[in-house]
Coordinates of C-alpha atoms and ligand atoms in Angstrom, one line a residue:
M15 CA 24.2 -25.1 40.3
A16 CA 23.3 -22.0 42.3
T17 CA 25.9 -19.3 42.8
T18 CA 26.1 -16.9 45.7
T19 CA 24.0 -14.3 43.7
T20 CA 21.1 -16.7 43.3
K21 CA 18.3 -17.5 45.7
P22 CA 18.5 -21.1 47.0
T23 CA 15.8 -23.3 45.4
P24 CA 13.8 -25.8 47.4
A25 CA 14.8 -29.2 46.2
E26 CA 11.2 -30.5 45.8
T27 CA 10.5 -27.9 43.1
S28 CA 13.4 -29.2 40.9
P29 CA 12.2 -32.2 38.9
V30 CA 14.7 -34.8 37.7
T31 CA 12.3 -35.8 34.9
Y32 CA 8.9 -34.7 33.7
R33 CA 6.3 -35.6 31.2
A34 CA 6.3 -33.9 27.8
A35 CA 4.9 -34.4 24.3
V36 CA 7.9 -35.1 22.1
V37 CA 8.3 -35.0 18.3
H38 CA 10.7 -37.9 17.4
K39 CA 10.2 -37.8 13.7
F40 CA 8.5 -35.4 11.3
H41 CA 4.9 -36.4 10.2
E42 CA 4.7 -39.1 13.0
P43 CA 2.5 -38.8 16.1
L44 CA 4.0 -37.2 19.1
T45 CA 4.6 -39.4 22.2
V46 CA 4.2 -38.3 25.8
D47 CA 7.5 -39.3 27.3
E48 CA 9.3 -38.9 30.6
V49 CA 12.1 -36.5 29.7
R50 CA 15.2 -35.3 31.7
A51 CA 15.0 -31.8 33.2
P52 CA 18.1 -30.0 32.1
E53 CA 20.3 -28.2 34.6
L54 CA 19.8 -24.4 34.4
G55 CA 22.4 -22.3 32.8
P56 CA 23.1 -18.6 33.5
G57 CA 20.0 -16.5 32.9
Q58 CA 17.7 -19.5 32.7
I59 CA 14.6 -20.3 34.7
R60 CA 12.5 -23.4 35.2
V61 CA 8.7 -23.0 34.8
K62 CA 6.0 -25.4 36.0
I63 CA 3.5 -25.2 33.2
E64 CA -0.2 -24.6 33.9
A65 CA -1.5 -24.1 30.4
S66 CA -0.1 -24.3 26.9
G67 CA -1.8 -23.5 23.6
L68 CA -1.7 -25.4 20.4
C69 CA -0.7 -23.1 17.5
H70 CA -0.6 -24.0 13.8
T71 CA 3.2 -23.4 14.0
D72 CA 3.5 -26.3 16.4
I73 CA 1.9 -28.5 13.7
H74 CA 4.3 -27.1 11.0
A75 CA 7.2 -27.8 13.4
A76 CA 6.1 -31.4 14.0
N77 CA 5.8 -31.9 10.3
G78 CA 9.1 -30.1 9.4
D79 CA 7.1 -28.0 6.9
W80 CA 9.3 -24.9 6.7
P81 CA 12.6 -24.1 5.1
V82 CA 14.3 -23.8 8.5
K83 CA 13.5 -27.0 10.4
P84 CA 13.7 -27.9 14.1
T85 CA 15.9 -30.9 15.1
P86 CA 14.0 -33.9 16.6
P87 CA 13.6 -34.9 19.3
F88 CA 12.0 -31.7 20.5
V89 CA 9.1 -30.5 22.6
P90 CA 6.8 -28.1 20.7
G91 CA 4.8 -25.3 22.3
H92 CA 5.3 -21.5 22.3
E93 CA 2.2 -20.5 24.3
G94 CA 3.4 -22.0 27.6
V95 CA 2.2 -20.2 30.8
G96 CA 3.2 -21.2 34.3
R97 CA 4.9 -20.4 37.6
V98 CA 8.6 -19.9 38.0
V99 CA 10.0 -22.7 40.3
E100 CA 13.7 -22.4 39.9
L101 CA 16.2 -19.7 39.0
G102 CA 19.5 -20.3 37.2
P103 CA 22.7 -18.3 38.1
G104 CA 22.3 -14.5 37.8
V105 CA 18.5 -14.3 37.3
T106 CA 17.0 -11.1 38.8
E107 CA 14.1 -10.3 36.5
V108 CA 11.7 -12.8 37.9
A109 CA 11.3 -14.6 41.3
N110 CA 10.1 -18.0 42.2
G111 CA 6.3 -18.1 42.2
D112 CA 5.9 -15.4 39.4
R113 CA 3.5 -16.4 36.6
V114 CA 5.2 -16.0 33.3
A115 CA 4.4 -16.6 29.6
M116 CA 7.0 -18.2 27.3
P117 CA 6.5 -16.9 23.8
W118 CA 8.0 -17.9 20.4
L119 CA 10.9 -15.4 20.9
G120 CA 12.6 -17.5 23.5
Y121 CA 16.0 -15.7 23.2
A122 CA 17.6 -12.8 21.3
C123 CA 21.1 -11.3 21.5
G124 CA 19.9 -8.0 23.0
V125 CA 22.6 -6.0 21.4
C126 CA 22.2 -6.1 17.6
D127 CA 20.5 -3.2 15.6
Y128 CA 17.2 -5.1 15.6
C129 CA 17.3 -5.8 19.3
V130 CA 18.1 -2.3 20.3
S131 CA 15.6 -0.7 17.9
G132 CA 12.4 -2.5 19.1
W133 CA 12.7 -5.2 16.5
E134 CA 14.0 -8.0 18.6
T135 CA 11.7 -10.4 16.7
L136 CA 14.1 -9.9 13.7
C137 CA 17.3 -10.8 15.7
L138 CA 19.5 -13.2 13.7
E139 CA 20.7 -14.8 16.9
Q140 CA 17.1 -15.6 18.1
E141 CA 16.1 -19.0 19.5
N142 CA 12.4 -20.0 19.5
M143 CA 10.4 -21.8 22.1
G144 CA 9.0 -25.2 20.9
Y145 CA 11.4 -25.1 17.9
S146 CA 15.1 -24.6 18.8
I147 CA 14.3 -24.6 22.6
D148 CA 12.1 -27.3 24.1
G149 CA 8.7 -25.7 24.5
G150 CA 5.5 -25.7 26.6
F151 CA 4.0 -29.1 25.8
G152 CA 5.2 -30.6 29.1
E153 CA 4.9 -30.3 32.8
Y154 CA 8.0 -28.0 32.9
A155 CA 10.0 -25.9 30.5
T156 CA 13.2 -24.1 30.7
A157 CA 13.3 -20.5 29.5
Y158 CA 15.5 -17.4 29.4
A159 CA 14.4 -15.0 32.1
H160 CA 15.0 -11.9 29.9
Y161 CA 12.5 -13.2 27.3
V162 CA 9.5 -14.3 29.4
V163 CA 6.7 -11.9 30.1
K164 CA 5.0 -11.7 33.5
V165 CA 1.3 -12.5 33.4
P166 CA -0.9 -10.2 35.5
D167 CA -2.8 -12.0 38.3
A168 CA -6.2 -11.0 36.9
I169 CA -5.6 -13.2 33.8
D170 CA -6.6 -16.9 33.8
P171 CA -3.6 -18.9 32.6
L172 CA -5.9 -20.7 30.2
D173 CA -6.5 -17.3 28.6
A174 CA -2.9 -16.2 28.9
A175 CA -1.7 -19.2 26.8
P176 CA -3.5 -18.2 23.5
L177 CA -2.6 -14.6 24.1
T178 CA 1.1 -15.5 24.2
C179 CA 1.2 -16.3 20.4
A180 CA -2.2 -15.8 18.8
G181 CA -2.8 -12.7 20.8
V182 CA 0.5 -10.9 20.4
T183 CA 0.8 -11.9 16.7
T184 CA -2.5 -10.4 15.7
Y185 CA -2.1 -7.4 18.0
K186 CA 1.2 -6.7 16.2
A187 CA -0.4 -7.3 12.8
V188 CA -3.0 -4.6 13.5
K189 CA -0.3 -2.3 14.8
V190 CA 1.8 -2.6 11.6
A191 CA -1.4 -2.3 9.5
G192 CA -1.8 1.1 11.1
T193 CA -5.6 0.7 11.6
R194 CA -7.3 3.9 12.6
S195 CA -10.8 4.8 13.5
S196 CA -13.3 4.0 10.7
D197 CA -10.8 2.1 8.6
L198 CA -12.3 -1.0 6.9
V199 CA -10.3 -4.0 8.0
A200 CA -10.6 -7.4 6.4
V201 CA -9.6 -10.4 8.6
F202 CA -9.1 -13.5 6.5
G203 CA -9.4 -16.6 8.7
V204 CA -11.3 -16.7 12.0
G205 CA -9.4 -19.3 14.0
G206 CA -7.1 -19.0 17.0
L207 CA -5.5 -15.9 15.5
G208 CA -8.5 -14.4 13.6
H209 CA -10.9 -14.3 16.6
L210 CA -8.3 -12.1 18.4
A211 CA -7.4 -10.0 15.3
I212 CA -11.1 -9.0 15.0
Q213 CA -11.0 -7.7 18.5
Y214 CA -7.7 -5.8 18.2
A215 CA -8.9 -4.2 14.9
A216 CA -12.1 -3.1 16.6
I217 CA -10.2 -1.8 19.6
A218 CA -8.1 0.3 17.2
G219 CA -11.3 1.8 15.8
G220 CA -11.6 -0.3 12.6
R221 CA -14.8 -1.6 11.1
V222 CA -14.2 -5.3 10.7
I223 CA -15.1 -7.7 7.9
A224 CA -14.4 -11.4 8.8
I225 CA -13.9 -14.0 6.1
D226 CA -13.9 -17.7 6.6
L227 CA -15.1 -21.0 5.1
I228 CA -17.1 -22.1 8.1
D229 CA -20.4 -20.5 9.2
E230 CA -19.8 -21.4 12.9
K231 CA -16.6 -19.4 12.9
L232 CA -18.3 -16.4 11.2
E233 CA -20.9 -16.5 13.9
L234 CA -18.1 -16.2 16.5
A235 CA -16.7 -13.4 14.5
R236 CA -19.9 -11.4 14.7
E237 CA -20.1 -12.1 18.5
L238 CA -16.6 -10.6 18.8
G239 CA -17.4 -7.5 16.9
A240 CA -17.1 -8.1 13.2
E241 CA -19.6 -5.8 11.4
F242 CA -19.6 -7.9 8.2
T243 CA -18.9 -11.6 7.5
I244 CA -18.3 -13.4 4.3
N245 CA -18.3 -17.2 3.7
A246 CA -15.7 -17.6 1.0
T247 CA -17.2 -20.9 -0.1
E248 CA -20.4 -19.0 -1.1
K249 CA -19.2 -15.6 -2.3
D250 CA -16.1 -14.0 -3.7
P251 CA -14.7 -12.1 -0.8
A252 CA -12.7 -9.7 -3.0
A253 CA -15.8 -8.6 -5.0
E254 CA -17.9 -8.3 -1.8
I255 CA -15.4 -6.2 0.0
Q256 CA -14.8 -4.0 -3.1
A257 CA -18.6 -3.4 -3.1
L258 CA -18.2 -2.0 0.4
G259 CA -15.5 0.4 -0.9
G260 CA -12.5 -1.9 -0.5
A261 CA -10.5 -2.6 2.6
D262 CA -8.0 -0.1 4.0
Q263 CA -6.1 -3.1 5.5
A264 CA -6.4 -6.8 5.0
I265 CA -4.8 -9.3 7.4
A266 CA -4.0 -12.7 6.0
L267 CA -4.3 -15.3 8.7
A268 CA -5.6 -18.4 6.8
V269 CA -3.0 -21.0 5.8
S270 CA -3.9 -20.9 2.2
P271 CA -2.2 -18.9 -0.6
R272 CA -5.7 -18.5 -2.2
A273 CA -6.8 -16.5 0.9
F274 CA -3.8 -14.3 0.5
E275 CA -4.7 -13.5 -3.1
Q276 CA -8.3 -12.8 -2.1
A277 CA -7.0 -10.5 0.7
Y278 CA -4.9 -8.7 -1.9
G279 CA -8.0 -8.4 -4.2
S280 CA -10.1 -6.9 -1.4
L281 CA -7.9 -3.8 -0.9
R282 CA -8.8 -0.3 -1.9
R283 CA -6.2 2.0 -3.5
G284 CA -3.4 2.8 -1.0
G285 CA -4.4 -0.3 1.0
K286 CA -2.1 -2.5 3.1
L287 CA -1.9 -6.3 3.1
V288 CA -0.3 -7.9 6.2
F289 CA 1.1 -11.4 5.7
V290 CA 0.8 -13.4 8.9
A291 CA -0.1 -17.0 8.3
L292 CA 2.6 -19.4 7.0
P293 CA 1.1 -21.9 4.6
A294 CA 3.2 -25.0 3.9
D295 CA 2.7 -24.0 0.2
N296 CA 5.1 -21.0 0.2
N297 CA 4.0 -19.2 -3.0
V298 CA 1.4 -16.6 -3.8
T299 CA 0.7 -14.7 -7.1
I300 CA 0.4 -11.0 -6.8
P301 CA 0.2 -8.7 -9.9
I302 CA 2.9 -6.1 -10.2
F303 CA 1.0 -3.6 -12.4
E304 CA -2.0 -3.2 -9.9
T305 CA 0.4 -3.1 -6.9
V306 CA 2.3 -0.2 -8.4
L307 CA -0.7 1.7 -9.8
N308 CA -2.8 1.2 -6.7
G309 CA 0.0 2.1 -4.3
I310 CA -0.4 -1.2 -2.4
T311 CA 1.8 -2.0 0.6
I312 CA 2.5 -5.6 1.5
I313 CA 4.0 -6.2 5.0
G314 CA 5.3 -9.4 6.6
S315 CA 4.6 -9.5 10.4
I316 CA 6.1 -12.1 12.7
V317 CA 4.8 -12.4 16.3
G318 CA 5.5 -9.4 18.5
T319 CA 7.9 -8.1 21.1
R320 CA 7.8 -8.4 24.9
T321 CA 6.3 -4.9 25.0
D322 CA 3.5 -6.0 22.6
L323 CA 2.8 -9.0 24.7
R324 CA 2.6 -6.8 27.9
E325 CA 0.1 -4.6 26.1
V326 CA -1.9 -7.6 25.1
F327 CA -2.1 -8.8 28.7
E328 CA -3.0 -5.3 29.8
L329 CA -5.9 -5.2 27.4
H330 CA -7.1 -8.6 28.5
A331 CA -6.8 -7.8 32.2
A332 CA -8.9 -4.7 31.6
G333 CA -11.6 -6.9 30.2
K334 CA -11.2 -5.6 26.6
T335 CA -10.7 -8.9 24.9
H336 CA -12.3 -12.4 25.0
V337 CA -10.3 -15.6 24.4
T338 CA -12.3 -18.5 22.8
R339 CA -10.7 -21.8 23.7
E340 CA -11.2 -25.4 24.3
V341 CA -9.4 -27.1 27.1
R342 CA -7.8 -30.5 26.7
R343 CA -5.2 -32.9 28.3
L344 CA -1.7 -33.2 27.0
D345 CA -2.2 -36.9 26.1
Q346 CA -4.9 -35.7 23.6
V347 CA -2.1 -33.9 21.6
N348 CA -2.3 -36.0 18.4
E349 CA -6.1 -35.9 18.1
S350 CA -5.9 -32.1 18.9
I351 CA -3.5 -31.6 16.0
A352 CA -5.8 -33.7 13.7
D353 CA -8.8 -31.5 14.8
V354 CA -6.9 -28.3 14.0
E355 CA -5.8 -29.6 10.6
A356 CA -9.3 -30.5 9.7
G357 CA -10.7 -27.1 10.8
R358 CA -12.8 -28.8 13.5
V359 CA -11.7 -26.3 16.2
T360 CA -13.6 -23.0 16.5
A361 CA -10.7 -21.0 18.0
R362 CA -7.8 -22.3 20.2
I363 CA -7.0 -25.6 21.9
V364 CA -5.3 -25.1 25.3
F365 CA -3.7 -28.0 27.1
Q366 CA -4.1 -27.9 30.8
L367 CA -1.2 -29.4 32.7
Ligands
ZN425 ZN1 2.1 -19.5 17.3
ZN426 ZN1 19.7 -9.3 18.4

């Protein structure tokens, strides 16, 4: 309940129950259920969702694919965007009516070495939206006010949703890759993440090569600024990129260990390979000898911080990026997952609530 330090909340904005897509058992279809709205604890807020993107991570969560698994029942979704409708005790960072994004990093301790040195995404105490905290696949979600990011008014919430994970994740990957003007950057996988990675690499001054298995996606890549495209079903991307001089940086976004190996093979001496995608098959073969002799750097990059997400929103509000998306209803969640798994979606699916 509200304390004296908290603004009173109009009763009509506090739902008792709301509709959400729930995972009850791994590998089984989600069901859209009426779920109970939890009471808000200190520092928490309730958000009425407007848009929520479908990320590959949500599918891995629903399948229990990774070593650390969520506990069903849970609501996936870490690209939820909506308006704040209720404030828990002590919340001062946001006000009712603010539009906020609720990213993967739903909570961190705020005091450990990682948190205080700009690496909150590595905090050991972290909680994740749509994984250990119920996420954005519902009419409402509960979040920690410290860890939401305000969405500028100029941004359509349907664009803000994919930017909240796909955007910030690829923006950070380009940051850690250290792309500078005239660098050759190979982006492996042109989906929800890749179509944004291409744009961030180009904004950083890179010359972009996009690699995918589907011609339609490569066409999108060219529209978004890729200078070269390679269909990996027709040509060996590593050989093609070496013929261009080799990539200064390669960003692995396709959920296939083979693509990671091709990305490695595409690097020039001194090149950097950024691991971003998380294939269910957790192993990749990288040669030690060539890595040492060629001075190769391999970097793992997980999402981005609140600062990174603010920068992503700034770039989009300034008209520097374009989000390619397909809008669907929440009750289409299972067919949407099937479409993403089959590669039938050009970029990102966004549920409109
Ligand atoms: Zn994601
Ligand atoms: Zn921490």
